[in-house]
């Protein structure tokens, strides 16, 4: 019987001929079918995944050189392009309808750079993962395909917006998956699902082929169950790209080969008492993280509080800026060339656009478009958008100051463990405030990771968030690996 523990172990099995890529794909297809009620996948590419597996088995058996992700089974969030496959951002505006396909359903005409690089290194794309519509949400309840369920407790949300990608890894439906993180959409579902979620530095991974929510915040992220798999995937998909002017030209480090270096290195950690004593933070989460901080000190690390006066300004600044960018990015969806088109009779083009967008977009997306349009409007631009940009610059400066003295910042990932389905749907403000600990990394563009170290008294997992300076993914992965291999922190 096939079992997956890590890419390294899987590749060892392939070399020893104790398994094959076909057996791996068949295993995951069976798991996906058995767990279909979780609603993690919106499209499963069963036939082509099996065909690809057979091709890879034939190549390997012929003694040819294999790729670094040979036979690795991957799920993609439904906002990452895969040529000739449906791409809908879980939105009716792109004709995302369960079980239905028609001539107006959008099919991608190219693959995202991240997708291409996975395939070049011989990964197998097994399917398209559910998400909040246009990546706007923290619960994966804002999807035209319906909500995703947390596999550990099906009455609870998996987090969002990359909830399907997180559950796909959590429930063992694929080996690794890709999501996107605009304000915590990889780290928060990783936290709720008890897995690892990495948001790299802004510009570390090309955004070409990623449907835009907020272009100066969006970053493709990685879900996995161990740090070595995260490192291996990041090594493949990171790096410069002629199709993305915002991607970094910095050399991609060999994360995998030097991941275990510096295992005994002592680091300088900063943390914010303003965060750990915040009224929104669950008491058990606060106690667990404080315990970890004390254990780090006992192990010879430096862990010190740093005054941080901007915590309550982070979420307002984030939502002003991201909704402003979203209102611009989503203006292209009008129902003219593809996607949803109203069946109501119309008398002019303006009415046609209004009906298409009013009927095609979901409630949360419309809320954010309207908010973004408002903050960019004449008379309010300086009061909201300009002020939020100024807050962003203050945060960048403060973060630079912290990282001039410390290697990492320790934070909670979320104020609470996974909450019940529907619990916060009627209170958008409470939902937005739940992002209080994750949006900082997106505002300043630094890498951040959520690692599963703890278990709540309600039996749900929660993690520790670690932030590092820009392009310091290697030390971030190294310290995460070190912490996850330490004695149980819970």
XYZ file of C-alpha atoms in Angstrom:
490
model
C 0.000 0.000 0.000
C 1.353 3.406 -1.014
C 2.114 5.941 1.724
C 3.609 9.402 1.394
C 5.888 10.960 4.011
C 8.213 13.250 2.058
C 9.459 13.831 -1.476
C 12.874 12.466 -0.507
C 11.352 9.245 0.847
C 9.080 8.943 -2.223
C 12.020 9.314 -4.597
C 13.910 6.660 -2.623
C 10.949 4.302 -3.115
C 10.971 5.024 -6.848
C 14.700 4.267 -7.062
C 14.231 1.051 -5.096
C 11.295 0.136 -7.369
C 8.998 -0.438 -4.401
C 6.476 1.957 -5.919
C 5.751 3.800 -9.168
C 4.389 7.185 -10.170
C 1.227 5.452 -11.398
C 0.689 3.813 -8.021
C 1.126 7.195 -6.348
C -1.401 8.879 -8.638
C -3.878 6.028 -8.244
C -3.525 6.314 -4.464
C -4.272 10.045 -4.463
C -7.160 9.689 -6.908
C -8.753 7.135 -4.587
C -8.244 9.472 -1.633
C -9.732 12.422 -3.529
C -12.767 10.349 -4.463
C -13.259 9.132 -0.889
C -12.947 12.681 0.480
C -14.993 14.436 -2.207
C -17.397 15.777 0.439
C -14.575 18.000 1.751
C -14.901 19.933 -1.532
C -11.154 20.595 -1.702
C -10.930 20.074 -5.476
C -13.110 21.665 -8.136
C -11.462 19.803 -11.035
C -9.502 16.548 -10.934
C -7.304 15.685 -13.928
C -7.443 11.922 -13.434
C -6.777 10.650 -16.954
C -3.973 13.057 -17.791
C -2.343 12.568 -14.365
C -2.280 8.799 -14.934
C -0.934 9.288 -18.463
C 1.788 11.595 -17.160
C 2.658 9.087 -14.427
C 3.095 6.335 -17.019
C 5.367 8.573 -19.100
C 7.521 9.358 -16.058
C 7.734 5.697 -15.043
C 8.859 4.812 -18.560
C 11.477 7.555 -18.565
C 12.862 6.550 -15.154
C 12.964 2.869 -16.055
C 14.899 3.737 -19.204
C 17.634 5.187 -17.006
C 17.153 8.780 -18.108
C 17.922 11.718 -15.819
C 14.854 12.729 -13.829
C 13.645 16.113 -12.585
C 13.880 17.264 -8.991
C 10.101 16.959 -8.591
C 9.808 13.750 -10.590
C 6.366 12.239 -10.007
C 5.466 14.668 -7.200
C 1.672 15.014 -7.122
C 0.576 18.659 -6.865
C -2.683 20.571 -6.424
C -3.071 24.130 -7.772
C -5.315 26.832 -6.351
C -8.035 27.879 -8.777
C -6.349 31.213 -9.482
C -3.070 29.772 -10.845
C -3.125 29.267 -14.604
C -2.616 25.850 -16.201
C -2.783 25.902 -19.985
C -5.906 24.356 -21.549
C -7.519 23.867 -18.144
C -10.479 25.687 -16.638
C -9.525 28.718 -14.525
C -12.383 30.390 -12.668
C -11.116 31.934 -9.388
C -14.115 30.125 -7.838
C -16.313 32.850 -9.311
C -19.544 32.790 -11.264
C -18.167 35.713 -13.298
C -15.829 33.177 -14.953
C -18.639 30.617 -15.077
C -17.596 28.593 -12.066
C -20.559 26.291 -11.671
C -20.365 22.858 -10.027
C -20.489 20.091 -12.608
C -21.164 22.448 -15.497
C -19.054 23.492 -18.451
C -20.050 25.582 -21.423
C -18.502 27.684 -24.150
C -18.242 30.777 -21.913
C -16.342 29.056 -19.101
C -12.837 30.508 -19.067
C -10.031 28.150 -20.070
C -6.465 29.345 -19.606
C -4.484 29.885 -22.794
C -1.128 29.693 -20.982
C 0.435 28.297 -17.820
C 1.655 30.361 -14.902
C 5.435 30.479 -14.601
C 5.193 28.530 -11.332
C 3.090 25.865 -13.045
C 5.523 25.604 -15.969
C 8.474 25.180 -13.629
C 6.718 22.413 -11.708
C 6.009 20.574 -14.943
C 9.561 21.110 -16.248
C 10.835 19.340 -13.133
C 8.336 16.525 -13.828
C 5.673 17.198 -11.206
C 2.203 15.814 -11.867
C -0.671 18.297 -11.579
C -3.601 16.291 -10.213
C -6.241 18.971 -9.955
C -7.558 22.441 -9.291
C -8.272 23.386 -5.666
C -11.255 25.296 -4.326
C -10.781 28.768 -2.828
C -12.605 31.905 -1.780
C -13.791 33.829 -4.827
C -10.880 35.800 -6.309
C -8.906 34.898 -3.152
C -11.098 37.214 -1.074
C -11.935 35.577 2.209
C -10.599 33.911 5.336
C -12.864 30.865 5.553
C -13.339 29.365 2.062
C -17.056 29.981 2.389
C -17.042 32.581 -0.427
C -16.791 30.159 -3.338
C -19.179 29.569 -6.235
C -18.406 25.865 -5.726
C -19.512 25.899 -2.100
C -17.571 25.788 1.148
C -14.543 23.609 1.901
C -14.598 21.502 5.078
C -11.743 21.088 7.558
C -10.786 17.402 7.476
C -10.005 17.374 11.219
C -13.459 18.660 12.155
C -15.962 18.974 9.335
C -18.069 21.470 11.286
C -15.170 23.950 11.132
C -13.706 26.103 8.386
C -10.287 25.265 6.886
C -9.292 28.906 6.578
C -8.972 30.923 3.425
C -8.630 31.960 0.852
C -6.497 28.931 -0.093
C -8.654 26.523 1.908
C -8.919 23.874 -0.797
C -5.152 23.772 -1.293
C -4.625 23.460 2.470
C -7.177 20.670 2.914
C -5.741 18.821 -0.096
C -2.437 18.496 1.783
C -4.014 18.121 5.221
C -6.222 15.192 4.115
C -3.465 13.526 2.079
C -5.099 14.189 -1.309
C -1.803 15.292 -2.886
C 1.832 15.628 -1.829
C 2.129 19.404 -1.909
C -0.040 22.249 -3.166
C 0.255 25.847 -4.234
C -1.918 28.667 -2.948
C -1.673 32.433 -2.950
C -1.136 34.765 -0.020
C -2.319 38.384 -0.172
C -2.851 38.914 3.552
C -2.426 35.479 5.096
C -4.251 33.227 2.642
C -1.574 30.515 2.837
C -0.464 30.896 6.454
C -3.913 31.114 8.055
C -5.355 27.940 6.428
C -2.077 26.164 7.197
C -2.564 27.217 10.822
C -6.166 25.956 10.906
C -5.320 22.687 9.144
C -2.181 21.777 11.085
C 0.266 21.902 8.167
C 3.082 24.187 6.948
C 2.303 27.279 4.894
C 5.030 29.503 3.430
C 4.551 32.970 1.978
C 7.858 33.916 0.328
C 9.226 37.429 -0.095
C 7.217 39.569 -2.507
C 8.929 39.037 -5.859
C 10.613 35.761 -4.941
C 8.142 33.792 -7.102
C 6.784 35.135 -10.387
C 3.143 36.237 -10.331
C 2.772 35.619 -14.069
C -0.331 33.491 -14.466
C -1.668 34.269 -10.989
C -5.088 35.953 -11.169
C -4.573 39.294 -9.471
C -6.381 40.358 -6.317
C -4.006 43.088 -5.058
C -0.914 43.208 -7.239
C 1.497 44.763 -4.729
C 0.563 42.177 -2.089
C -0.086 38.874 -3.928
C 2.460 36.075 -3.695
C 2.263 32.388 -4.587
C 2.816 30.219 -1.510
C 3.464 26.577 -0.690
C 1.648 24.025 1.485
C 3.384 20.856 2.718
C 3.758 18.623 5.752
C 7.517 18.991 6.166
C 10.038 21.770 5.650
C 12.252 19.830 3.252
C 9.366 19.538 0.770
C 8.675 23.283 1.026
C 12.366 23.979 0.362
C 12.465 21.675 -2.659
C 9.388 23.230 -4.259
C 10.527 26.803 -3.547
C 13.875 26.039 -5.156
C 12.048 25.052 -8.351
C 9.425 27.782 -8.693
C 11.360 30.810 -7.375
C 13.531 33.066 -9.494
C 13.572 35.696 -12.221
C 11.013 35.695 -15.010
C 10.875 37.857 -18.123
C 7.058 37.924 -17.892
C 6.912 39.585 -14.452
C 8.512 43.000 -14.015
C 8.108 42.816 -10.211
C 9.958 39.526 -9.729
C 13.406 39.647 -8.151
C 16.561 38.960 -10.129
C 18.298 37.638 -7.007
C 19.836 34.198 -7.339
C 17.772 31.364 -5.910
C 19.669 29.550 -3.193
C 19.997 25.800 -3.013
C 17.555 25.590 -0.121
C 17.390 21.793 -0.042
C 21.077 20.937 0.186
C 21.854 23.382 2.997
C 18.569 23.177 4.877
C 20.095 21.225 7.758
C 23.133 23.475 8.078
C 23.356 25.697 11.160
C 21.214 23.307 13.188
C 22.954 24.487 16.352
C 23.084 28.166 15.457
C 21.709 30.574 18.034
C 19.338 33.230 16.719
C 17.942 36.572 17.825
C 14.140 36.556 17.979
C 11.891 39.575 18.425
C 8.282 39.416 19.549
C 5.568 41.971 20.252
C 3.893 42.063 23.643
C 1.202 44.097 21.906
C 0.407 40.973 19.860
C 0.764 38.314 22.562
C -1.379 40.328 24.981
C -3.912 41.498 22.399
C -7.547 41.209 23.463
C -8.419 39.254 20.309
C -5.855 36.505 20.955
C -7.046 33.175 22.358
C -5.490 32.630 25.794
C -4.189 29.132 24.994
C -2.435 30.414 21.872
C -0.804 33.198 23.865
C 0.346 30.793 26.605
C 1.780 28.301 24.092
C 3.776 30.908 22.183
C 5.082 32.465 25.394
C 6.182 28.986 26.485
C 8.070 28.547 23.210
C 9.772 31.907 23.722
C 10.942 30.780 27.167
C 12.215 27.492 25.729
C 14.173 29.392 23.077
C 15.836 31.446 25.788
C 16.731 28.303 27.738
C 18.274 26.851 24.571
C 20.659 29.796 24.264
C 18.747 31.937 21.764
C 17.984 35.590 22.353
C 14.242 36.339 22.462
C 13.239 39.868 23.382
C 10.119 42.039 23.261
C 10.173 44.949 20.826
C 7.761 47.824 21.175
C 5.345 47.887 18.262
C 2.796 50.702 18.247
C 1.242 50.025 14.843
C -0.666 46.771 15.414
C -4.139 48.322 15.369
C -3.359 50.256 12.173
C -2.293 47.221 10.154
C -5.691 45.802 9.212
C -7.277 49.147 8.206
C -4.260 50.039 6.042
C -4.272 46.594 4.471
C -7.945 46.648 3.532
C -7.813 50.193 2.159
C -4.881 49.341 -0.113
C -5.917 45.849 -1.208
C -9.505 46.807 -1.997
C -8.258 49.806 -3.978
C -6.058 47.526 -6.068
C -8.839 44.940 -6.370
C -11.309 47.509 -7.696
C -8.873 48.188 -10.533
C -7.819 44.577 -11.169
C -11.382 43.271 -11.315
C -12.607 45.943 -13.711
C -11.649 43.688 -16.630
C -14.436 41.179 -15.888
C -17.357 42.488 -17.898
C -18.950 39.424 -19.552
C -18.158 40.561 -23.090
C -15.567 38.037 -24.293
C -15.871 35.240 -21.740
C -17.438 34.294 -18.457
C -20.839 35.055 -17.016
C -23.343 36.959 -19.148
C -26.756 38.081 -17.923
C -29.869 36.622 -19.483
C -31.834 39.791 -18.733
C -32.779 42.041 -21.688
C -30.573 45.149 -21.809
C -30.952 48.489 -23.559
C -27.360 49.775 -23.480
C -23.774 48.731 -22.823
C -23.549 50.296 -19.362
C -26.596 48.369 -18.177
C -25.097 45.202 -19.715
C -21.883 45.657 -17.709
C -23.786 46.389 -14.495
C -25.966 43.292 -14.749
C -23.056 41.007 -15.652
C -20.991 42.188 -12.702
C -23.865 42.410 -10.219
C -25.029 38.884 -11.011
C -21.581 37.386 -11.635
C -19.610 38.547 -8.602
C -20.326 37.195 -5.130
C -21.245 39.291 -2.104
C -17.741 39.542 -0.603
C -16.091 40.463 -3.906
C -18.678 43.173 -4.544
C -18.137 44.517 -1.021
C -14.399 44.863 -1.642
C -14.802 46.379 -5.111
C -17.149 49.022 -3.719
C -14.866 49.752 -0.774
C -11.869 50.065 -3.100
C -13.745 52.353 -5.468
C -14.781 54.521 -2.514
C -11.268 54.965 -1.084
C -9.970 55.951 -4.538
C -12.753 58.424 -5.208
C -12.312 62.187 -5.389
C -12.473 63.702 -1.933
C -11.521 60.492 -0.138
C -8.284 59.513 -1.893
C -6.006 61.490 0.449
C -8.007 60.654 3.553
C -7.827 56.908 2.997
C -5.527 55.675 0.224
C -2.708 58.177 0.759
C -2.891 57.735 4.529
C -2.764 53.940 4.179
C 0.314 54.227 1.962
C 1.953 56.325 4.655
C 1.169 53.673 7.259
C 2.689 51.080 4.928
C 5.906 53.077 4.706
C 6.053 53.395 8.496
C 5.679 49.622 8.769
C 8.442 49.030 6.218
C 10.797 51.324 8.146
C 9.910 49.772 11.505
C 10.423 46.264 10.123
C 13.799 47.214 8.652
C 14.828 48.574 12.051
C 13.791 45.348 13.778
C 15.643 43.141 11.304
C 18.791 45.224 11.736
C 18.967 43.773 15.269
C 17.044 40.501 15.073
C 16.901 37.498 12.756
C 13.197 36.746 13.126
C 9.905 38.063 14.447
C 7.638 35.598 16.271
C 3.885 36.121 16.020
C 0.662 34.142 16.333
C -0.722 33.166 12.936
C -4.373 33.656 13.812
C -6.193 34.966 16.904
C -8.008 31.640 17.351
C -8.028 28.059 16.106
C -10.389 27.158 13.259
C -13.879 28.367 14.096
C -17.268 26.941 13.182
C -18.671 27.171 9.660
C -20.893 30.241 9.363
C -19.733 31.690 12.681
C -18.444 34.987 11.285
C -20.179 35.263 7.920
C -22.619 37.890 9.177
C -19.873 40.088 10.646
C -17.373 41.134 7.949
C -15.521 43.446 10.361
C -14.819 40.563 12.760
C -13.693 38.501 9.767
C -11.294 41.211 8.591
C -9.853 41.703 12.086
C -8.984 38.001 12.175
C -6.162 38.895 9.742
C -4.450 41.102 12.328
C -1.319 38.945 12.665
C -0.780 37.889 9.034
C -1.219 41.052 6.941
C 1.955 42.717 8.214
C 4.200 40.412 6.172
C 2.289 41.321 3.001
C 2.355 45.046 3.737
C 6.149 45.017 4.081
C 6.821 42.232 1.559
C 8.860 39.987 3.860
C 8.710 36.157 3.940
C 6.632 34.468 6.634
C 5.756 30.917 7.530
C 3.245 29.171 9.770
C 4.501 25.944 11.320
C 2.221 23.502 13.203
C 3.591 23.255 16.735
C 0.565 23.229 19.001
C -2.807 21.672 19.778
C -5.710 23.498 21.403
C -7.897 22.033 24.150
C -10.665 21.788 21.527
C -8.377 19.327 19.657
C -7.736 21.712 16.774
C -4.160 22.535 15.735
C -2.615 25.971 15.604
C 0.791 27.228 14.594
C 3.572 29.687 15.208
C 4.207 32.395 12.621
C 7.813 33.371 11.929
C 8.801 36.359 9.791
C 12.262 37.035 8.367
C 13.913 39.858 6.466
C 13.322 40.117 2.729
C 14.841 37.237 0.727
C 15.913 35.429 3.896
C 13.906 32.327 3.012
C 16.871 30.062 3.700
C 17.350 31.001 7.388
C 13.560 31.080 7.756
C 13.330 27.485 6.526
C 16.333 26.458 8.627
C 14.919 27.839 11.879
C 11.484 26.393 11.072
C 13.069 22.998 10.534
C 14.926 23.358 13.811
C 11.762 24.276 15.741
C 9.711 21.479 14.225
C 12.340 18.920 15.177
C 12.535 20.204 18.753
C 10.618 18.427 21.545
C 6.849 19.000 21.474
C 6.217 22.711 22.044
C 2.593 22.301 23.045
